[in-house]
Coordinates of C-alpha atoms and ligand atoms in Angstrom, one line a residue:
M8 CA 47.6 106.7 -97.3
P9 CA 49.4 107.0 -100.9
L10 CA 52.4 108.8 -99.3
L11 CA 52.7 105.8 -96.9
A12 CA 52.6 103.3 -99.9
V13 CA 55.2 105.1 -101.9
I14 CA 57.6 105.1 -98.5
M15 CA 56.9 101.4 -98.2
L16 CA 57.8 100.8 -101.8
V17 CA 60.8 102.6 -101.7
L18 CA 61.9 101.1 -98.4
T19 CA 61.5 97.5 -99.7
G20 CA 63.3 98.7 -102.9
C21 CA 66.3 99.3 -100.6
A22 CA 66.1 96.1 -98.9
Q23 CA 66.4 93.9 -102.0
D24 CA 69.9 94.2 -102.2
P25 CA 71.0 93.2 -98.6
Y26 CA 74.5 94.3 -99.3
L27 CA 73.5 98.1 -100.4
S28 CA 71.0 98.6 -97.4
A29 CA 71.1 100.5 -94.3
L30 CA 68.1 98.5 -93.0
D31 CA 70.2 95.4 -92.8
P32 CA 73.3 96.3 -90.9
K33 CA 76.5 94.2 -91.1
G34 CA 78.4 96.2 -88.5
P35 CA 78.0 98.0 -85.1
V36 CA 78.1 101.4 -86.7
A37 CA 75.4 100.8 -89.1
A38 CA 73.3 99.1 -86.3
A39 CA 73.4 102.1 -84.1
Q40 CA 72.6 104.3 -87.0
L41 CA 69.6 102.1 -87.7
S42 CA 68.5 102.2 -84.2
L43 CA 68.4 106.0 -84.3
I44 CA 66.3 105.8 -87.4
M45 CA 63.8 103.5 -85.6
L46 CA 63.7 105.7 -82.7
S47 CA 62.8 108.8 -84.9
L48 CA 60.4 106.7 -86.7
Y49 CA 58.7 105.3 -83.8
I50 CA 58.4 108.8 -82.4
M51 CA 57.1 110.3 -85.5
I52 CA 54.4 107.3 -85.8
G53 CA 53.2 108.3 -82.2
V54 CA 53.1 111.8 -82.8
F55 CA 50.9 111.3 -86.0
A56 CA 48.7 108.8 -84.2
V57 CA 47.9 111.1 -81.4
V58 CA 47.3 114.3 -83.8
M59 CA 44.9 112.1 -86.1
I60 CA 42.9 110.6 -83.0
I61 CA 42.7 114.3 -81.8
Y62 CA 41.8 115.4 -85.2
V63 CA 39.0 112.9 -85.7
Y64 CA 37.7 113.4 -82.4
V65 CA 37.4 117.1 -82.9
L66 CA 35.8 116.6 -86.3
V67 CA 33.1 114.4 -84.9
K68 CA 32.6 116.0 -81.7
F69 CA 32.3 119.6 -82.9
R70 CA 30.5 118.9 -86.5
K71 CA 27.3 121.3 -87.5
R72 CA 24.4 119.4 -85.9
K73 CA 21.0 119.3 -87.4
G74 CA 18.9 122.5 -86.3
Q75 CA 22.0 124.4 -85.2
T76 CA 21.9 128.1 -86.2
G77 CA 24.6 130.8 -86.1
I78 CA 28.5 130.5 -85.6
P79 CA 29.6 128.3 -82.5
E80 CA 31.2 129.8 -79.3
Q81 CA 34.5 131.5 -80.4
V82 CA 37.6 131.0 -77.9
E83 CA 40.6 132.6 -77.8
G84 CA 44.0 131.6 -76.3
N85 CA 44.5 128.7 -73.7
H86 CA 47.5 128.7 -71.6
K87 CA 47.1 125.2 -70.4
L88 CA 47.1 123.8 -74.0
E89 CA 49.9 126.1 -75.3
I90 CA 52.0 124.9 -72.4
I91 CA 51.2 121.1 -73.0
W92 CA 52.0 121.2 -77.0
T93 CA 55.4 123.1 -76.1
V94 CA 56.4 120.9 -73.5
I95 CA 55.6 117.5 -75.3
P96 CA 57.7 118.3 -78.6
L97 CA 60.6 119.7 -76.1
I98 CA 60.6 116.2 -74.4
L99 CA 60.4 114.4 -77.8
L100 CA 63.3 116.3 -79.1
A101 CA 65.3 115.5 -75.7
V102 CA 64.8 111.7 -76.2
L103 CA 65.8 112.2 -79.9
A104 CA 68.8 114.7 -79.0
V105 CA 70.5 112.6 -76.2
P106 CA 71.3 109.4 -78.2
T107 CA 72.0 111.2 -81.3
V108 CA 74.6 113.6 -79.8
S109 CA 76.2 110.7 -78.0
L110 CA 76.5 108.7 -81.3
T111 CA 77.8 111.7 -83.0
F112 CA 80.5 112.2 -80.7
D113 CA 81.4 108.4 -80.8
L114 CA 81.6 108.1 -84.5
A115 CA 83.6 111.3 -84.8
E116 CA 86.3 110.0 -82.4
K117 CA 89.5 109.4 -84.0
H118 CA 91.4 106.0 -83.5
N119 CA 95.0 105.9 -83.9
S120 CA 97.2 103.0 -85.6
E121 CA 97.2 101.0 -82.1
E122 CA 93.3 100.8 -82.0
A123 CA 92.2 100.8 -85.6
L124 CA 93.5 100.1 -89.3
Q125 CA 94.1 103.3 -90.8
V126 CA 92.8 104.0 -94.3
K127 CA 93.2 107.2 -96.5
V128 CA 90.3 107.4 -99.1
V129 CA 90.7 109.3 -102.0
A130 CA 87.5 110.1 -104.1
H131 CA 88.2 111.0 -107.8
Q132 CA 85.8 111.7 -110.7
F133 CA 84.7 108.9 -110.8
W134 CA 86.7 106.1 -109.0
W135 CA 88.0 105.4 -105.4
E136 CA 91.6 105.2 -104.1
F137 CA 92.2 103.5 -100.9
E138 CA 95.7 104.0 -99.3
Y139 CA 96.9 101.9 -96.1
P140 CA 99.7 104.2 -94.9
D141 CA 100.7 101.7 -92.0
L142 CA 101.0 98.7 -94.6
E143 CA 102.3 101.0 -97.3
I144 CA 100.3 99.7 -99.8
S145 CA 97.6 101.6 -102.1
A146 CA 94.5 100.0 -104.0
G147 CA 92.1 101.3 -106.5
Q148 CA 88.3 100.6 -106.7
D149 CA 88.2 97.6 -104.1
L150 CA 88.5 98.4 -100.4
Y151 CA 89.9 95.4 -98.4
I152 CA 89.4 95.6 -94.6
P153 CA 89.7 93.1 -91.8
T154 CA 86.8 91.7 -89.9
G155 CA 86.5 92.3 -86.1
Q156 CA 88.6 95.3 -86.0
K157 CA 87.8 99.0 -86.4
V158 CA 88.9 100.8 -89.6
Q159 CA 89.8 104.4 -89.1
F160 CA 89.2 106.3 -92.3
Q161 CA 90.6 109.7 -93.3
V162 CA 88.7 110.8 -96.4
T163 CA 89.4 113.5 -98.9
S164 CA 88.9 114.3 -102.5
K165 CA 91.2 115.1 -105.6
D166 CA 88.6 117.2 -107.5
V167 CA 85.1 118.1 -106.6
M168 CA 83.0 116.8 -103.5
H169 CA 82.0 113.5 -103.2
A170 CA 80.6 111.3 -100.2
F171 CA 81.7 107.9 -99.2
W172 CA 79.1 105.6 -98.2
V173 CA 78.8 101.9 -97.3
P174 CA 75.2 101.5 -96.4
A175 CA 75.5 98.1 -94.8
L176 CA 78.4 99.2 -92.7
G177 CA 77.5 102.9 -92.0
G178 CA 78.3 106.2 -93.0
K179 CA 78.0 108.6 -95.0
I180 CA 80.6 111.0 -94.8
D181 CA 81.6 114.0 -97.3
T182 CA 85.0 113.8 -99.3
N183 CA 86.1 117.5 -99.7
P184 CA 88.8 118.6 -101.6
G185 CA 91.6 120.1 -99.4
M186 CA 90.4 119.0 -96.4
I187 CA 90.4 115.6 -94.3
N188 CA 87.3 114.1 -92.8
N189 CA 87.3 111.1 -90.2
M190 CA 85.0 108.4 -89.8
W191 CA 85.3 104.7 -88.5
L192 CA 83.5 101.5 -89.3
H193 CA 83.8 98.0 -88.1
A194 CA 82.6 94.9 -90.0
D195 CA 81.3 91.9 -88.0
K196 CA 81.2 89.4 -90.4
P197 CA 83.2 88.6 -93.8
G198 CA 81.4 89.7 -97.0
T199 CA 81.4 92.1 -100.0
Y200 CA 79.5 95.1 -99.3
K201 CA 78.7 97.7 -101.8
G202 CA 79.6 101.4 -101.6
K203 CA 78.4 104.5 -103.4
C204 CA 79.2 107.9 -103.9
A205 CA 76.7 109.8 -102.2
E206 CA 77.2 113.4 -103.5
L207 CA 76.4 114.6 -107.0
C208 CA 79.6 114.7 -108.7
G209 CA 79.4 114.9 -112.4
P210 CA 77.9 112.8 -115.4
S211 CA 79.0 109.1 -113.9
H212 CA 78.3 110.0 -110.5
A213 CA 75.6 107.2 -110.3
L214 CA 78.3 104.7 -111.8
M215 CA 80.9 105.7 -109.0
D216 CA 80.6 102.5 -107.3
F217 CA 83.0 100.5 -105.0
K218 CA 83.1 97.3 -103.2
V219 CA 84.1 96.7 -99.6
V220 CA 85.6 93.4 -99.2
A221 CA 85.8 92.4 -95.5
L222 CA 87.9 89.4 -94.7
E223 CA 88.9 87.5 -91.6
P224 CA 92.3 88.6 -90.2
A225 CA 94.3 85.9 -91.2
E226 CA 93.1 86.3 -94.9
F227 CA 93.2 89.9 -94.8
D228 CA 97.2 89.7 -93.7
K229 CA 97.3 87.2 -96.7
W230 CA 95.8 89.8 -99.2
V231 CA 98.3 92.6 -97.8
G232 CA 101.2 90.1 -98.6
N233 CA 100.0 89.6 -102.0
M234 CA 99.5 93.0 -102.7
K235 CA 103.0 93.7 -101.6
A236 CA 104.2 91.0 -103.9
S237 CA 102.8 93.0 -107.0
A238 CA 106.0 94.9 -106.8
T239 CA 108.1 92.1 -107.4
K240 CA 106.0 90.3 -110.2
P241 CA 107.8 88.3 -112.8
A242 CA 107.4 89.0 -116.4
P243 CA 104.2 87.5 -118.1
A244 CA 104.9 84.0 -119.4
T245 CA 103.2 84.3 -122.9
A246 CA 104.5 86.3 -126.0
S247 CA 101.1 88.2 -126.6
A248 CA 101.0 89.1 -122.6
Q249 CA 104.7 90.2 -123.0
A250 CA 103.7 92.3 -126.2
G251 CA 100.9 93.8 -124.2
Q252 CA 103.2 94.4 -121.1
D253 CA 105.5 96.5 -123.7
I254 CA 102.3 98.5 -124.8
F255 CA 101.3 99.0 -121.1
N256 CA 104.6 100.2 -120.3
Q257 CA 104.6 102.8 -123.4
S258 CA 100.9 104.0 -123.3
C259 CA 99.5 103.4 -119.9
I260 CA 101.9 103.6 -117.3
G261 CA 102.2 107.4 -117.2
C262 CA 98.8 107.0 -115.4
H263 CA 98.4 103.8 -113.9
A264 CA 100.6 101.7 -111.7
V265 CA 100.6 97.9 -111.5
D266 CA 102.5 97.9 -108.4
A267 CA 100.6 98.4 -105.1
T268 CA 103.6 99.6 -103.1
K269 CA 103.7 102.6 -105.6
G270 CA 102.2 106.3 -105.6
L271 CA 101.8 106.3 -101.7
M272 CA 100.9 109.5 -100.0
V273 CA 100.4 111.2 -103.2
P274 CA 96.8 111.1 -104.9
D275 CA 97.0 108.8 -108.0
I276 CA 96.0 110.1 -111.5
A277 CA 94.4 106.6 -112.2
P278 CA 93.4 103.5 -110.3
N279 CA 96.3 101.3 -109.5
L280 CA 96.0 98.1 -111.3
A281 CA 97.6 95.7 -108.9
G282 CA 95.1 92.8 -108.6
F283 CA 93.0 94.0 -111.4
A284 CA 92.6 90.6 -113.0
D285 CA 91.0 89.5 -109.8
R286 CA 88.4 92.2 -109.9
T287 CA 84.9 91.0 -110.9
V288 CA 83.9 94.5 -112.2
L289 CA 85.6 97.0 -114.4
A290 CA 85.7 100.8 -113.5
G291 CA 83.5 99.7 -110.4
F292 CA 80.5 98.7 -112.3
V293 CA 80.9 97.0 -115.9
E294 CA 81.1 93.3 -115.8
H295 CA 84.8 92.4 -115.9
N296 CA 85.3 90.1 -119.3
D297 CA 87.7 90.5 -122.2
E298 CA 85.0 92.1 -124.5
N299 CA 84.3 95.0 -122.0
L300 CA 87.9 95.3 -121.1
A301 CA 88.7 96.0 -124.8
Q302 CA 85.7 98.2 -125.3
W303 CA 87.2 100.1 -122.3
I304 CA 90.5 100.6 -123.6
K305 CA 89.2 101.6 -127.2
N306 CA 86.5 104.1 -125.7
P307 CA 86.1 104.4 -122.0
Q308 CA 83.4 107.3 -122.5
S309 CA 81.2 104.9 -124.1
L310 CA 80.7 103.1 -120.6
K311 CA 81.3 105.7 -118.2
P312 CA 80.5 109.1 -119.6
G313 CA 82.9 112.1 -118.5
N314 CA 85.6 109.9 -117.1
L315 CA 89.1 111.2 -117.4
M316 CA 90.8 108.3 -119.3
P317 CA 91.5 108.9 -122.9
G318 CA 90.4 106.2 -125.5
F319 CA 92.8 104.4 -127.6
E320 CA 90.7 103.9 -130.4
G321 CA 92.7 104.4 -133.6
K322 CA 95.9 104.5 -131.8
L323 CA 96.0 101.1 -131.0
N324 CA 95.1 98.2 -133.6
D325 CA 92.9 95.2 -132.7
Q326 CA 96.0 93.1 -132.3
Q327 CA 97.5 95.6 -129.8
I328 CA 94.5 95.8 -127.8
S329 CA 93.8 92.1 -127.8
D330 CA 97.8 91.7 -126.5
L331 CA 96.9 94.6 -123.7
V332 CA 94.1 92.5 -122.8
E333 CA 95.9 89.2 -122.2
Y334 CA 98.4 91.4 -120.3
M335 CA 95.8 92.9 -118.0
N336 CA 94.6 89.4 -117.3
T337 CA 97.9 88.6 -115.9
L338 CA 97.5 91.5 -113.1
T339 CA 96.2 89.1 -110.5
I340 CA 97.7 88.9 -107.0
E341 CA 96.1 85.6 -105.9
Ligands
HEC411 C1 95.8 110.4 -118.9 C2 95.6 109.1 -118.0 C3 95.2 107.6 -118.3 C4 96.0 106.9 -119.2 C5 97.2 107.1 -120.3 C6 95.2 105.6 -119.4 N1 94.5 105.3 -118.3 FE1 93.3 103.9 -117.9 N2 92.1 105.0 -116.3 C7 92.4 106.4 -116.3 C8 91.7 106.8 -115.3 C9 91.2 108.3 -114.6 C10 90.6 105.8 -115.0 C11 89.4 105.8 -114.1 C12 88.2 106.1 -114.8 C13 87.0 106.0 -114.1 O1 86.5 105.0 -113.5 O2 86.2 107.3 -113.7 C14 91.1 104.8 -115.7 C15 90.5 103.5 -115.8 C16 91.2 102.3 -116.3 C17 90.9 101.0 -115.9 C18 89.6 100.5 -115.1 C19 90.3 100.2 -113.7 C20 89.5 99.4 -112.6 O3 90.0 99.5 -111.5 O4 88.5 99.0 -113.2 C21 91.3 100.3 -117.0 C22 91.3 98.6 -117.0 C23 92.4 101.1 -117.5 N3 92.1 102.3 -117.3 C24 93.2 100.7 -118.4 C25 94.2 101.4 -119.2 C26 95.1 101.1 -120.2 C27 95.2 99.5 -120.7 C28 95.7 102.1 -120.6 C29 96.7 102.2 -121.9 C30 96.5 101.6 -123.1 C31 95.3 103.2 -120.0 N4 94.4 102.7 -119.0 C32 95.9 104.5 -120.0 C33 93.4 107.2 -116.6 C34 94.3 106.9 -117.7
CU412 CU1 81.5 111.2 -106.7

């Protein structure tokens, strides 16, 4: 009973955030995976109930009675029973195996560009890179996908093992360095679903979050156009944002692109900042405001331990940081 209570608590904990819950599927892959979970859960509950009923029955029926002396009759071996308790689990395993194997093969199927939008996922310590080879754009941190269409992911890693997981849509799959794994997902409705790294990968593993933004196809096409337009963005209007751009071009551009059409086919060193001003979180999880952005530029380690961005505290003065922040706020694609 205490164990069941703990399981219930844990499961309700998951369901509190509907966009981070495998129990509240938002697409056919997650729905099929949930039905497998439920099938095995029902089988387990059935087995548990039958075993418990037999257990209690035996306890009561063969208990020591008043006036009983000596040991009860001893029996050894029973062919009929042994066959029954071998065959029943075999049947249950078969009931589990058939849908599991068929779904596994279905999910492992690779869809080409005609059937599905292709997205290459590169996991980094501790952020995500998303490339759209057919659309010729690349995005950092936020994954945009169209609704009502399959999205075929090719996932890999730049450094250590991570795992790509979007509970409400399905998954997960390991991202391994030097190797490409395949998975597809499908979102039914527009919405923002949360994603996580699901493989312990270093000190900020738990902060390696990302967002999946599912848009209606027309909205998605608009987003693609806006991302492409980041290549020809006019210079910022205000003097301090211009000063910030100069600092950026000196200190930051070596790692960060601000143009979504750059850096295709090679893993980026740092997140592409095209559309950065539109992101509601910074570095995947910190609330995006000027104060936190300044803090991030000065000392990123204070927010996300072990991440690979150097701090600029002492190298840039407060004026320069505030110019940089002003410039970063112009990196919108909307
Ligand atoms: C040596 C490479 C390097 C340099 C130089 C660098 N960064 Fe970074 N930056 C990174 C890495 C790596 C990350 C990702 C950290 C993480 O989330 O794990 C990052 C993340 C960021 C983020 C968060 C991005 C997001 O999508 O939320 C911002 C903002 C940022 N850097 C701004 C700057 C600015 C401004 C400068 C120049 C003053 C700069 N960076 C210089 C490597 C670099
Ligand atoms: Cu990770």
